[in-house]
Amino acid sequence: MDFFEQMEARIPVGGVRTRFAPSPTGYMHIGNLRTALYTWLIARSNGGTFILRIEDTDQGRYVEGAVDVIYNTMSRCGLTHDEGPDVGGPVGPYIQSERRDLYGKYAELLVRRGGAYHCFCQKQDEEPAEGKAIVKHVCACPSLSEAEVRARIDAGEPYVIRQRIPQEGSTTFHDASFGDITVDNSELEDQILLKSDGLPTYNFANVIDDHLMGITHVVRGSEYLSSAPKYNLLYEAFGWDIPTYVHCSPVMRDAQHKMSKRHGDPSFEDLIAQGFLTEAVINYVALLGWSPRGELSEREFFTLDELAEVFDIGGISKSPAVFDIVKLRWMNAEYIKKLDPEAFYAMAEPWLRQAISNPAIDLRAVSTLIQPRCEILSEIPEKVDFLQALPEYDPAMYVHKKSKTNLENSLASLEAAVPMLEAQEDWSNDALYAALSELAQNLGVKNSVVLWPVRVAVSGRQSTPGGATDLCALLGKEEALSRLRSGIELLRSL
Ligand code: GLU
């Protein structure tokens, strides 16, 4: 068996094999996370194999520690891989920079098969500006004789290897979400496959790797749609089977703009740092461009395992999906509500401690109060910081139409409440609520005429997690009474 036959013999046959092939950029775009998720789901929902491949051929973009970010993100999200740089597998190495020698060999093979040629033109191709048509490279190198090529290589002339695109005809390929796409070959350029330093371009490496790793479904962003015909021509020139393509539409910030980290849109890591739950993000991202069909079509909540059961390629949409942070916050709040209180406390505690250092305040009790009212964890400190220290507040807060309070009746309520509470022994929420309700009855006013001013006086806020007596119980008798007395002073000073 020659080298190429040996490589062929390694390729696993039968069964679905998918790969996520991130470049180590140091963070995970939402669009990339979605690609990873769909790729994983296609493997899992078909009982297949999921592979992680690191695409680090672009050394200019190398970011220290970025590969660890990929591992951490994948494992945090539960997107476990069956083959990859860390776990090995039959078709490794799984890091492109470690496969360097392979690409050169396959480029030479392609030249021999007529699908590529050596190009000695010194002038580098210009990168087409965004939105501009491809700048086609035209030169005489495709027609150089084998002997001429040999002589120039032997003389040490630098060269690149370019794809030989047929001049005539068209290339058609099928995409699982976009359908059949046909492109005239005349629109395709003889792209560089191997650079003069011997390193492959992404456009070449991905085809070699996907074939040699036995990938059956290539899932990637739709920005690669226009390259797919060139990849097809490469597969054909090698005589290889073409995988199923699944191109995913872009994730948009709004109707016009793609999400972009450079323009301040959050990456997955940013969302986690803001206190979104991984499970909520995964659930939300799954529905960003895929929808369940049939009887599940209205369903919004899915665990990763449930997704793995119901996911189907046919549910992937080709229309761009708009990332809606308000919807994600809502979904996150639903996930938070469903958490076991202990689990929520474990997540909330660092955020609570950011705002509250007073050891007299029972953080578990605060946690119980905020759990049903919390969209993201990072909003916890600002929701609870009044417990640590009473903020300065505007006395106008005492005036509340719905509670039927004004400055006068608020002062009267606080003046009646303080001596009564000074004598109160049971400082639990229930006992305090009963005592203040009784006071309202004795004063001949609605409960709210007592409870509203107490709430304002102890919190300096109009909206708080928990009501007046929850807050008094949390603060403890001494602190609550001191805040109520300050409220009286404030109202008297007007
Ligand atoms: N390394 C490419 C990227 O991160 C992967 C594209 C692909 O999946 O083929 O965009």
Short mmCIF file of C-alpha atoms and ligand atoms in Angstrom, two decimals:
data_model
loop_
_atom_site.label_atom_id
_atom_site.label_comp_id
_atom_site.label_asym_id
_atom_site.label_seq_id
_atom_site.Cartn_x
_atom_site.Cartn_y
_atom_site.Cartn_z
CA MET A 1 0.00 0.00 0.00
CA ASP A 2 1.35 3.40 -0.85
CA PHE A 3 1.01 6.38 1.48
CA PHE A 4 -2.31 7.49 0.01
CA GLU A 5 -3.79 4.01 0.18
CA GLN A 6 -2.75 3.78 3.81
CA MET A 7 -4.48 7.05 4.55
CA GLU A 8 -7.64 5.81 2.81
CA ALA A 9 -7.55 2.61 4.80
CA ARG A 10 -7.74 4.54 8.08
CA ILE A 11 -11.02 6.27 7.22
CA PRO A 12 -13.88 4.83 9.25
CA VAL A 13 -16.81 3.73 7.10
CA GLY A 14 -20.50 3.63 7.96
CA GLY A 15 -22.30 5.87 10.40
CA VAL A 16 -22.61 9.62 10.64
CA ARG A 17 -19.40 11.52 11.40
CA THR A 18 -19.44 15.28 11.98
CA ARG A 19 -16.78 17.71 13.04
CA PHE A 20 -16.62 21.10 14.68
CA ALA A 21 -13.56 22.86 13.37
CA PRO A 22 -12.96 26.10 15.23
CA SER A 23 -10.02 28.39 14.74
CA PRO A 24 -8.45 29.29 18.07
CA THR A 25 -9.50 32.92 18.34
CA GLY A 26 -9.81 33.07 22.12
CA TYR A 27 -13.58 33.28 22.33
CA MET A 28 -16.70 31.60 21.02
CA HIS A 29 -18.99 33.62 18.79
CA ILE A 30 -22.66 32.93 19.20
CA GLY A 31 -22.74 31.83 15.55
CA ASN A 32 -19.86 29.42 16.18
CA LEU A 33 -21.52 28.03 19.26
CA ARG A 34 -24.62 27.38 17.23
CA THR A 35 -22.58 25.63 14.54
CA ALA A 36 -20.92 23.51 17.24
CA LEU A 37 -24.29 22.67 18.73
CA TYR A 38 -25.95 21.70 15.43
CA THR A 39 -22.89 19.67 14.46
CA TRP A 40 -22.97 17.84 17.77
CA LEU A 41 -26.74 17.33 17.53
CA ILE A 42 -26.52 15.86 14.03
CA ALA A 43 -23.98 13.34 15.31
CA ARG A 44 -25.87 12.51 18.49
CA SER A 45 -29.35 12.35 16.95
CA ASN A 46 -27.99 9.82 14.44
CA GLY A 47 -25.95 7.78 16.87
CA GLY A 48 -22.84 9.08 15.09
CA THR A 49 -19.40 10.34 16.00
CA PHE A 50 -18.55 13.93 16.86
CA ILE A 51 -15.02 15.16 16.19
CA LEU A 52 -13.21 18.25 17.36
CA ARG A 53 -10.58 19.59 14.98
CA ILE A 54 -8.51 22.66 15.68
CA GLU A 55 -7.92 24.78 12.59
CA ASP A 56 -4.80 26.73 13.39
CA THR A 57 -3.18 27.09 9.97
CA ASP A 58 -3.52 30.85 10.10
CA GLN A 59 -0.59 31.43 12.43
CA GLY A 60 -1.10 35.19 12.21
CA ARG A 61 -4.31 34.80 14.13
CA TYR A 62 -2.79 32.60 16.83
CA VAL A 63 -3.97 33.55 20.33
CA GLU A 64 -2.28 32.14 23.42
CA GLY A 65 -4.56 29.91 25.50
CA ALA A 66 -7.25 29.95 22.83
CA VAL A 67 -7.36 26.18 22.44
CA ASP A 68 -8.17 25.84 26.13
CA VAL A 69 -11.05 28.26 25.66
CA ILE A 70 -12.42 25.86 23.05
CA TYR A 71 -12.09 22.81 25.30
CA ASN A 72 -13.61 24.64 28.26
CA THR A 73 -16.52 25.98 26.27
CA MET A 74 -17.29 22.62 24.70
CA SER A 75 -17.22 20.79 28.00
CA ARG A 76 -19.16 23.49 29.83
CA CYS A 77 -21.87 23.20 27.19
CA GLY A 78 -21.88 19.40 27.34
CA LEU A 79 -20.79 19.11 23.70
CA THR A 80 -18.54 16.15 24.31
CA HIS A 81 -16.37 14.94 21.48
CA ASP A 82 -15.50 11.36 20.62
CA GLU A 83 -12.32 12.19 18.75
CA GLY A 84 -10.08 15.22 19.05
CA PRO A 85 -6.61 16.47 19.96
CA ASP A 86 -7.01 15.62 23.64
CA VAL A 87 -8.78 12.27 23.33
CA GLY A 88 -7.13 11.03 20.14
CA GLY A 89 -8.87 8.82 17.58
CA PRO A 90 -8.19 6.76 14.45
CA VAL A 91 -7.69 9.62 12.00
CA GLY A 92 -5.50 12.08 13.91
CA PRO A 93 -3.69 14.30 14.41
CA TYR A 94 -6.67 16.58 15.01
CA ILE A 95 -4.75 19.85 14.99
CA GLN A 96 -4.10 21.20 11.52
CA SER A 97 -0.62 22.51 12.27
CA GLU A 98 0.38 18.94 13.12
CA ARG A 99 -0.91 17.73 9.73
CA ARG A 100 1.28 20.09 7.77
CA ASP A 101 3.17 17.42 5.78
CA LEU A 102 -0.04 15.83 4.60
CA TYR A 103 -1.28 18.85 2.76
CA GLY A 104 1.87 19.15 0.66
CA LYS A 105 1.62 15.50 -0.34
CA TYR A 106 -2.03 15.86 -1.32
CA ALA A 107 -1.35 19.06 -3.22
CA GLU A 108 1.28 17.24 -5.31
CA LEU A 109 -1.15 14.35 -5.82
CA LEU A 110 -3.72 16.81 -7.07
CA VAL A 111 -1.21 18.29 -9.50
CA ARG A 112 -0.57 14.80 -10.85
CA ARG A 113 -4.32 14.23 -11.21
CA GLY A 114 -4.69 17.47 -13.17
CA GLY A 115 -6.68 19.35 -10.54
CA ALA A 116 -3.94 21.83 -9.60
CA TYR A 117 -0.78 23.47 -10.93
CA HIS A 118 2.40 25.08 -9.70
CA CYS A 119 2.30 28.84 -10.02
CA PHE A 120 5.50 30.83 -9.95
CA CYS A 121 3.98 34.29 -10.19
CA GLN A 122 5.55 36.41 -7.52
CA LYS A 123 2.65 38.79 -7.28
CA GLN A 124 0.37 37.79 -4.44
CA ASP A 125 -3.35 37.73 -5.09
CA GLU A 126 -5.12 40.66 -3.65
CA GLU A 127 -7.76 39.87 -1.07
CA PRO A 128 -11.02 41.11 -2.54
CA ALA A 129 -12.45 43.94 -0.48
CA GLU A 130 -15.61 43.04 1.41
CA GLY A 131 -18.59 42.97 -0.93
CA LYS A 132 -16.32 43.16 -4.01
CA ALA A 133 -16.14 40.48 -6.64
CA ILE A 134 -13.23 38.06 -6.55
CA VAL A 135 -10.06 39.38 -8.20
CA LYS A 136 -9.29 36.58 -10.60
CA HIS A 137 -5.73 35.46 -10.94
CA VAL A 138 -4.77 34.95 -14.57
CA CYS A 139 -1.30 33.80 -15.62
CA ALA A 140 0.55 31.48 -17.94
CA CYS A 141 1.56 28.96 -15.26
CA PRO A 142 -1.33 26.53 -15.89
CA SER A 143 0.12 25.73 -19.27
CA LEU A 144 3.76 25.24 -18.24
CA SER A 145 5.11 21.84 -19.23
CA GLU A 146 6.02 19.32 -16.54
CA ALA A 147 9.69 19.68 -17.46
CA GLU A 148 9.59 23.46 -17.18
CA VAL A 149 7.94 23.22 -13.79
CA ARG A 150 10.54 20.71 -12.57
CA ALA A 151 13.39 22.90 -13.77
CA ARG A 152 12.06 25.99 -12.03
CA ILE A 153 11.46 24.14 -8.78
CA ASP A 154 14.95 22.63 -8.93
CA ALA A 155 16.35 26.12 -9.49
CA GLY A 156 14.81 27.08 -6.14
CA GLU A 157 12.11 29.34 -7.52
CA PRO A 158 9.34 29.89 -4.96
CA TYR A 159 5.89 28.73 -5.98
CA VAL A 160 2.37 28.23 -4.78
CA ILE A 161 -0.03 25.48 -5.82
CA ARG A 162 -3.30 26.64 -7.30
CA GLN A 163 -6.51 24.83 -8.02
CA ARG A 164 -7.11 24.28 -11.74
CA ILE A 165 -10.73 25.28 -12.23
CA PRO A 166 -12.27 23.98 -15.46
CA GLN A 167 -12.81 26.89 -17.84
CA GLU A 168 -16.18 25.67 -18.98
CA GLY A 169 -19.34 24.23 -17.52
CA SER A 170 -20.92 24.71 -14.17
CA THR A 171 -20.79 23.14 -10.74
CA THR A 172 -23.90 22.19 -8.83
CA PHE A 173 -24.01 21.20 -5.23
CA HIS A 174 -26.74 20.42 -2.81
CA ASP A 175 -27.05 21.99 0.60
CA ALA A 176 -29.40 20.53 3.19
CA SER A 177 -30.93 23.89 4.05
CA PHE A 178 -30.27 26.01 0.96
CA GLY A 179 -31.15 23.36 -1.65
CA ASP A 180 -29.39 23.05 -5.04
CA ILE A 181 -26.94 25.77 -5.93
CA THR A 182 -25.35 26.05 -9.37
CA VAL A 183 -22.40 28.25 -10.20
CA ASP A 184 -20.71 28.84 -13.56
CA ASN A 185 -17.13 27.65 -13.36
CA SER A 186 -16.09 30.84 -15.11
CA GLU A 187 -17.01 32.67 -11.88
CA LEU A 188 -14.59 30.63 -9.78
CA GLU A 189 -10.97 31.58 -9.38
CA ASP A 190 -7.90 29.36 -9.37
CA GLN A 191 -7.52 29.70 -5.63
CA ILE A 192 -4.25 29.04 -3.85
CA LEU A 193 -4.21 25.66 -2.13
CA LEU A 194 -0.66 25.57 -0.85
CA LYS A 195 1.24 28.73 -0.01
CA SER A 196 4.91 29.31 -0.82
CA ASP A 197 5.83 28.44 2.77
CA GLY A 198 4.30 25.01 2.26
CA LEU A 199 1.32 25.70 4.50
CA PRO A 200 -2.15 25.02 3.15
CA THR A 201 -4.86 27.60 2.83
CA TYR A 202 -8.01 26.93 4.82
CA ASN A 203 -9.81 26.24 1.54
CA PHE A 204 -7.54 23.29 0.84
CA ALA A 205 -6.97 21.96 4.34
CA ASN A 206 -10.66 21.63 5.15
CA VAL A 207 -11.31 19.39 2.14
CA ILE A 208 -8.32 17.15 2.84
CA ASP A 209 -9.19 16.87 6.51
CA ASP A 210 -12.90 16.33 6.04
CA HIS A 211 -12.18 13.53 3.59
CA LEU A 212 -9.41 11.88 5.61
CA MET A 213 -11.49 12.09 8.78
CA GLY A 214 -14.47 10.44 7.07
CA ILE A 215 -16.77 13.42 7.69
CA THR A 216 -20.26 12.70 6.34
CA HIS A 217 -21.93 16.04 7.19
CA VAL A 218 -20.07 19.31 6.91
CA VAL A 219 -21.84 21.92 9.03
CA ARG A 220 -20.59 25.48 8.73
CA GLY A 221 -21.65 29.11 8.44
CA SER A 222 -23.25 30.30 5.22
CA GLU A 223 -20.27 32.59 4.60
CA TYR A 224 -18.68 29.43 3.15
CA LEU A 225 -21.52 28.82 0.66
CA SER A 226 -19.72 30.62 -2.14
CA SER A 227 -16.64 28.44 -1.62
CA ALA A 228 -18.54 25.16 -1.70
CA PRO A 229 -18.39 24.76 -5.52
CA LYS A 230 -14.59 25.01 -5.37
CA TYR A 231 -14.50 22.40 -2.62
CA ASN A 232 -16.72 20.18 -4.75
CA LEU A 233 -14.35 20.48 -7.67
CA LEU A 234 -11.53 19.45 -5.33
CA TYR A 235 -13.42 16.38 -4.12
CA GLU A 236 -14.16 15.48 -7.73
CA ALA A 237 -10.59 15.98 -8.85
CA PHE A 238 -9.42 13.63 -6.10
CA GLY A 239 -12.21 11.18 -6.93
CA TRP A 240 -13.68 11.42 -3.42
CA ASP A 241 -17.28 11.32 -2.24
CA ILE A 242 -18.82 14.71 -1.50
CA PRO A 243 -20.15 15.08 2.05
CA THR A 244 -23.61 16.40 2.87
CA TYR A 245 -23.38 20.17 3.29
CA VAL A 246 -25.34 21.96 5.97
CA HIS A 247 -24.77 25.70 5.80
CA CYS A 248 -26.22 27.74 8.66
CA SER A 249 -27.57 31.22 8.07
CA PRO A 250 -25.85 34.06 9.92
CA VAL A 251 -26.82 35.16 13.40
CA MET A 252 -27.81 38.81 13.15
CA ARG A 253 -27.75 41.66 15.64
CA ASP A 254 -30.61 43.30 13.74
CA ALA A 255 -32.16 43.04 10.28
CA GLN A 256 -29.05 44.48 8.61
CA HIS A 257 -26.02 43.51 10.68
CA LYS A 258 -24.37 40.25 11.50
CA MET A 259 -23.46 39.83 15.13
CA SER A 260 -19.87 40.78 15.64
CA LYS A 261 -17.60 40.84 18.63
CA ARG A 262 -15.81 43.84 17.16
CA HIS A 263 -19.04 45.82 17.30
CA GLY A 264 -19.64 44.92 20.91
CA ASP A 265 -21.95 41.96 20.50
CA PRO A 266 -21.46 39.38 23.24
CA SER A 267 -19.60 36.13 22.75
CA PHE A 268 -20.62 33.03 24.66
CA GLU A 269 -18.04 33.84 27.35
CA ASP A 270 -19.44 37.37 27.68
CA LEU A 271 -22.91 35.98 28.27
CA ILE A 272 -21.66 33.58 30.92
CA ALA A 273 -19.76 36.42 32.61
CA GLN A 274 -22.99 38.43 32.67
CA GLY A 275 -24.66 35.61 34.53
CA PHE A 276 -26.56 33.78 31.84
CA LEU A 277 -26.92 30.07 32.53
CA THR A 278 -25.19 27.75 30.09
CA GLU A 279 -28.33 25.63 29.71
CA ALA A 280 -30.45 28.67 28.88
CA VAL A 281 -27.96 29.91 26.29
CA ILE A 282 -27.79 26.47 24.68
CA ASN A 283 -31.58 26.23 24.60
CA TYR A 284 -31.88 29.70 23.12
CA VAL A 285 -29.11 29.21 20.57
CA ALA A 286 -30.62 25.87 19.45
CA LEU A 287 -33.78 27.71 18.44
CA LEU A 288 -31.87 30.45 16.66
CA GLY A 289 -32.26 29.04 13.17
CA TRP A 290 -33.75 25.65 13.94
CA SER A 291 -37.26 24.79 14.99
CA PRO A 292 -38.79 21.55 16.07
CA ARG A 293 -41.48 20.26 13.75
CA GLY A 294 -44.81 18.50 14.13
CA GLU A 295 -46.33 18.29 17.57
CA LEU A 296 -43.27 19.90 19.17
CA SER A 297 -43.41 22.97 16.94
CA GLU A 298 -44.67 25.27 19.70
CA ARG A 299 -42.29 24.01 22.36
CA GLU A 300 -39.61 26.40 23.61
CA PHE A 301 -37.80 24.58 26.39
CA PHE A 302 -35.37 21.78 25.66
CA THR A 303 -32.48 20.28 27.54
CA LEU A 304 -29.46 19.24 25.53
CA ASP A 305 -30.48 15.58 25.81
CA GLU A 306 -33.97 16.39 24.62
CA LEU A 307 -32.54 18.29 21.69
CA ALA A 308 -30.37 15.31 20.82
CA GLU A 309 -33.53 13.23 20.59
CA VAL A 310 -35.62 15.54 18.46
CA PHE A 311 -33.09 17.44 16.34
CA ASP A 312 -33.41 17.02 12.59
CA ILE A 313 -31.55 18.75 9.78
CA GLY A 314 -34.84 19.53 8.05
CA GLY A 315 -35.73 21.95 10.84
CA ILE A 316 -32.75 24.21 10.11
CA SER A 317 -33.85 27.46 8.53
CA LYS A 318 -32.02 29.25 5.77
CA SER A 319 -33.28 32.69 6.83
CA PRO A 320 -30.97 34.71 9.04
CA ALA A 321 -31.86 34.56 12.72
CA VAL A 322 -31.89 37.68 14.88
CA PHE A 323 -30.29 37.36 18.31
CA ASP A 324 -32.79 38.83 20.73
CA ILE A 325 -31.22 39.53 24.11
CA VAL A 326 -34.62 40.37 25.65
CA LYS A 327 -35.92 36.92 24.73
CA LEU A 328 -32.74 35.32 26.04
CA ARG A 329 -33.09 37.20 29.34
CA TRP A 330 -36.67 35.99 29.63
CA MET A 331 -35.60 32.42 28.95
CA ASN A 332 -32.74 32.72 31.43
CA ALA A 333 -35.18 33.94 34.11
CA GLU A 334 -37.31 30.85 33.47
CA TYR A 335 -34.27 28.62 33.91
CA ILE A 336 -33.35 30.45 37.12
CA LYS A 337 -36.86 29.99 38.52
CA LYS A 338 -36.69 26.27 37.87
CA LEU A 339 -33.36 25.82 39.68
CA ASP A 340 -33.24 24.01 42.95
CA PRO A 341 -32.82 26.78 45.62
CA GLU A 342 -29.47 25.32 46.71
CA ALA A 343 -28.18 25.33 43.14
CA PHE A 344 -29.35 28.90 42.70
CA TYR A 345 -27.69 29.92 45.94
CA ALA A 346 -24.39 28.41 44.80
CA MET A 347 -24.53 30.55 41.65
CA ALA A 348 -25.87 33.68 43.33
CA GLU A 349 -23.54 33.71 46.32
CA PRO A 350 -20.53 35.43 44.70
CA TRP A 351 -22.82 38.10 43.28
CA LEU A 352 -24.55 38.57 46.64
CA ARG A 353 -21.19 38.91 48.37
CA GLN A 354 -20.19 41.61 45.90
CA ALA A 355 -22.93 43.80 47.36
CA ILE A 356 -23.37 42.56 50.92
CA SER A 357 -20.55 42.15 53.43
CA ASN A 358 -22.62 42.59 56.57
CA PRO A 359 -22.48 39.14 58.26
CA ALA A 360 -25.78 39.80 60.02
CA ILE A 361 -27.64 39.48 56.72
CA ASP A 362 -28.69 35.95 55.87
CA LEU A 363 -27.59 35.55 52.26
CA ARG A 364 -29.62 32.38 51.81
CA ALA A 365 -32.76 34.27 52.73
CA VAL A 366 -31.84 37.03 50.27
CA SER A 367 -31.20 34.38 47.64
CA THR A 368 -34.69 32.91 48.19
CA LEU A 369 -36.21 36.35 47.71
CA ILE A 370 -34.41 37.15 44.48
CA GLN A 371 -34.60 33.77 42.74
CA PRO A 372 -38.10 34.34 41.31
CA ARG A 373 -37.20 37.89 40.29
CA CYS A 374 -33.86 37.52 38.60
CA GLU A 375 -33.20 37.55 34.86
CA ILE A 376 -29.41 37.38 34.95
CA LEU A 377 -27.02 36.84 37.84
CA SER A 378 -25.06 40.04 37.25
CA GLU A 379 -28.08 42.14 38.15
CA ILE A 380 -28.08 40.69 41.68
CA PRO A 381 -25.71 43.23 43.31
CA GLU A 382 -27.76 46.22 42.23
CA LYS A 383 -30.96 44.50 43.33
CA VAL A 384 -29.71 43.89 46.87
CA ASP A 385 -27.09 46.53 47.67
CA PHE A 386 -29.59 48.59 49.69
CA LEU A 387 -29.44 45.83 52.30
CA GLN A 388 -25.82 46.65 52.98
CA ALA A 389 -26.34 50.39 53.30
CA LEU A 390 -29.43 52.52 53.03
CA PRO A 391 -29.06 54.68 49.92
CA GLU A 392 -30.05 58.31 49.92
CA TYR A 393 -33.51 58.54 48.50
CA ASP A 394 -36.08 61.03 47.34
CA PRO A 395 -38.92 61.46 49.87
CA ALA A 396 -41.29 61.67 46.89
CA MET A 397 -41.07 57.87 46.90
CA TYR A 398 -43.43 57.87 49.85
CA VAL A 399 -46.16 59.19 47.58
CA HIS A 400 -47.65 56.18 45.84
CA LYS A 401 -51.03 56.40 44.17
CA LYS A 402 -51.85 52.71 44.10
CA SER A 403 -50.95 52.23 47.76
CA LYS A 404 -52.91 55.40 48.58
CA THR A 405 -49.99 56.96 50.40
CA ASN A 406 -48.88 60.56 50.63
CA LEU A 407 -46.28 62.35 52.74
CA GLU A 408 -48.67 62.90 55.65
CA ASN A 409 -50.08 59.42 56.03
CA SER A 410 -46.64 57.90 55.45
CA LEU A 411 -45.23 59.90 58.35
CA ALA A 412 -48.21 58.95 60.52
CA SER A 413 -47.76 55.27 59.66
CA LEU A 414 -44.04 55.28 60.46
CA GLU A 415 -44.60 57.18 63.71
CA ALA A 416 -47.14 54.57 64.78
CA ALA A 417 -45.05 51.64 63.53
CA VAL A 418 -41.80 52.43 65.31
CA PRO A 419 -42.97 52.20 68.96
CA MET A 420 -45.05 49.16 68.13
CA LEU A 421 -42.09 47.43 66.46
CA GLU A 422 -39.76 48.39 69.31
CA ALA A 423 -41.95 46.21 71.50
CA GLN A 424 -42.14 43.41 68.90
CA GLU A 425 -40.28 40.28 69.98
CA ASP A 426 -40.89 37.85 67.17
CA TRP A 427 -38.99 39.40 64.26
CA SER A 428 -39.97 36.85 61.64
CA ASN A 429 -41.57 37.92 58.40
CA ASP A 430 -44.91 36.33 59.32
CA ALA A 431 -45.04 37.91 62.78
CA LEU A 432 -44.06 41.30 61.39
CA TYR A 433 -46.67 41.06 58.69
CA ALA A 434 -49.36 40.21 61.25
CA ALA A 435 -48.26 43.08 63.52
CA LEU A 436 -48.23 45.69 60.74
CA SER A 437 -51.57 44.49 59.38
CA GLU A 438 -53.05 44.84 62.84
CA LEU A 439 -51.58 48.33 63.09
CA ALA A 440 -53.21 49.29 59.79
CA GLN A 441 -56.51 48.01 61.08
CA ASN A 442 -56.17 50.03 64.29
CA LEU A 443 -55.30 53.13 62.26
CA GLY A 444 -58.29 52.49 60.04
CA VAL A 445 -56.22 52.43 56.83
CA LYS A 446 -55.48 49.87 54.11
CA ASN A 447 -52.47 47.61 54.76
CA SER A 448 -50.57 49.33 51.98
CA VAL A 449 -50.68 52.68 53.79
CA VAL A 450 -48.46 51.11 56.44
CA LEU A 451 -46.49 48.65 54.34
CA TRP A 452 -45.48 51.03 51.54
CA PRO A 453 -43.79 53.65 53.77
CA VAL A 454 -42.09 50.91 55.78
CA ARG A 455 -40.72 49.43 52.56
CA VAL A 456 -39.44 52.79 51.31
CA ALA A 457 -37.92 53.64 54.70
CA VAL A 458 -36.01 50.37 55.03
CA SER A 459 -34.85 50.16 51.41
CA GLY A 460 -34.80 53.66 49.91
CA ARG A 461 -36.18 51.94 46.82
CA GLN A 462 -39.50 51.72 45.08
CA SER A 463 -38.93 48.26 43.81
CA THR A 464 -37.34 45.60 45.97
CA PRO A 465 -37.07 41.84 46.06
CA GLY A 466 -39.63 41.02 48.73
CA GLY A 467 -42.05 43.26 50.56
CA ALA A 468 -41.74 45.52 53.62
CA THR A 469 -41.72 42.77 56.22
CA ASP A 470 -39.40 40.47 54.24
CA LEU A 471 -36.90 43.31 54.23
CA CYS A 472 -37.34 44.16 57.93
CA ALA A 473 -36.79 40.50 58.81
CA LEU A 474 -33.63 40.39 56.68
CA LEU A 475 -32.18 43.57 58.13
CA GLY A 476 -32.77 42.54 61.74
CA LYS A 477 -34.57 44.54 64.39
CA GLU A 478 -31.93 47.11 65.18
CA GLU A 479 -31.07 48.06 61.61
CA ALA A 480 -34.71 48.07 60.46
CA LEU A 481 -35.76 50.33 63.34
CA SER A 482 -32.87 52.67 62.73
CA ARG A 483 -33.89 53.02 59.05
CA LEU A 484 -37.52 53.58 60.02
CA ARG A 485 -36.45 56.35 62.42
CA SER A 486 -34.38 57.97 59.65
CA GLY A 487 -37.48 57.86 57.47
CA ILE A 488 -39.42 59.70 60.13
CA GLU A 489 -36.69 62.33 60.38
CA LEU A 490 -36.62 62.78 56.63
CA LEU A 491 -40.37 63.24 56.44
CA ARG A 492 -40.40 65.59 59.42
CA SER A 493 -37.70 67.75 57.86
CA LEU A 494 -39.79 68.56 54.80
N1 GLU B 1 -12.08 27.15 11.03
C1 GLU B 1 -13.25 27.61 10.35
C2 GLU B 1 -13.89 28.70 11.19
O1 GLU B 1 -13.65 28.76 12.39
C3 GLU B 1 -14.20 26.44 10.22
C4 GLU B 1 -15.11 26.49 9.09
C5 GLU B 1 -15.65 25.10 8.83
O2 GLU B 1 -16.38 24.60 9.68
O3 GLU B 1 -15.31 24.51 7.82
O4 GLU B 1 -14.63 29.48 10.65
#
